Amino acid sequence: MKMKIVVVVPYLKSFGGASRYAWELSEYLATQGDDVVITSLYTDKTTYSSDTELKIIDFGDEKNLTQSL
């Protein structure tokens, strides 16, 4: 059964902690054939990139990140 999953993470800027866990879980689920979307305020695309069909949606950008937190 193919699931549609949304993972909400405050931001993906550094690779560690809860952000890393959410990213690795999302990648795993995407490799299993599920539709996975990660939503965050800002994602550093150089740190977080994927060969899977994982979708990333940013609601802000780096310049307004501190105001959002």
GROMACS .gro file of C-alpha atoms in nm:
model
   69
    1MET     CA    1   0.000   0.000   0.000
    2LYS     CA    2   0.145   0.334  -0.108
    3MET     CA    3   0.117   0.602   0.160
    4LYS     CA    4   0.129   0.982   0.135
    5ILE     CA    5   0.344   1.117   0.419
    6VAL     CA    6   0.424   1.473   0.527
    7VAL     CA    7   0.718   1.521   0.765
    8VAL     CA    8   0.733   1.861   0.938
    9VAL     CA    9   1.074   1.982   1.056
   10PRO     CA   10   1.141   2.340   1.176
   11TYR     CA   11   1.450   2.374   0.957
   12LEU     CA   12   1.711   2.159   0.783
   13LYS     CA   13   2.031   2.356   0.808
   14SER     CA   14   2.278   2.132   0.991
   15PHE     CA   15   2.307   1.755   0.961
   16GLY     CA   16   2.244   1.614   1.306
   17GLY     CA   17   1.994   1.539   1.580
   18ALA     CA   18   1.623   1.531   1.506
   19SER     CA   19   1.674   1.683   1.160
   20ARG     CA   20   1.901   1.398   1.056
   21TYR     CA   21   1.660   1.138   1.194
   22ALA     CA   22   1.365   1.295   1.010
   23TRP     CA   23   1.568   1.313   0.688
   24GLU     CA   24   1.688   0.952   0.703
   25LEU     CA   25   1.339   0.823   0.791
   26SER     CA   26   1.192   1.021   0.501
   27GLU     CA   27   1.451   0.886   0.258
   28TYR     CA   28   1.384   0.531   0.374
   29LEU     CA   29   1.008   0.571   0.329
   30ALA     CA   30   1.063   0.721  -0.017
   31THR     CA   31   1.275   0.420  -0.120
   32GLN     CA   32   0.986   0.195  -0.014
   33GLY     CA   33   0.764   0.363  -0.275
   34ASP     CA   34   0.573   0.604  -0.052
   35ASP     CA   35   0.505   0.967  -0.151
   36VAL     CA   36   0.705   1.166   0.106
   37VAL     CA   37   0.711   1.544   0.144
   38ILE     CA   38   0.937   1.724   0.394
   39THR     CA   39   0.818   2.070   0.495
   40SER     CA   40   1.038   2.320   0.676
   41LEU     CA   41   1.106   2.691   0.706
   42TYR     CA   42   1.441   2.655   0.530
   43THR     CA   43   1.643   2.368   0.383
   44ASP     CA   44   2.013   2.390   0.301
   45LYS     CA   45   2.010   2.209  -0.033
   46THR     CA   46   2.387   2.151  -0.026
   47THR     CA   47   2.364   1.959   0.302
   48TYR     CA   48   2.036   1.784   0.230
   49SER     CA   49   2.010   1.630  -0.115
   50SER     CA   50   1.856   1.302  -0.215
   51ASP     CA   51   1.856   1.059  -0.506
   52THR     CA   52   1.506   0.946  -0.411
   53GLU     CA   53   1.175   1.102  -0.515
   54LEU     CA   54   1.161   1.291  -0.188
   55LYS     CA   55   0.993   1.632  -0.218
   56ILE     CA   56   1.101   1.935  -0.011
   57ILE     CA   57   0.882   2.239   0.051
   58ASP     CA   58   1.027   2.547   0.222
   59PHE     CA   59   0.788   2.800   0.373
   60GLY     CA   60   1.052   3.070   0.414
   61ASP     CA   61   1.414   3.139   0.335
   62GLU     CA   62   1.738   3.180   0.526
   63LYS     CA   63   1.711   3.557   0.574
   64ASN     CA   64   1.383   3.534   0.771
   65LEU     CA   65   1.470   3.212   0.954
   66THR     CA   66   1.564   3.380   1.283
   67GLN     CA   67   1.237   3.577   1.289
   68SER     CA   68   1.038   3.257   1.240
   69LEU     CA   69   1.200   3.065   1.524
   0.00000   0.00000   0.00000
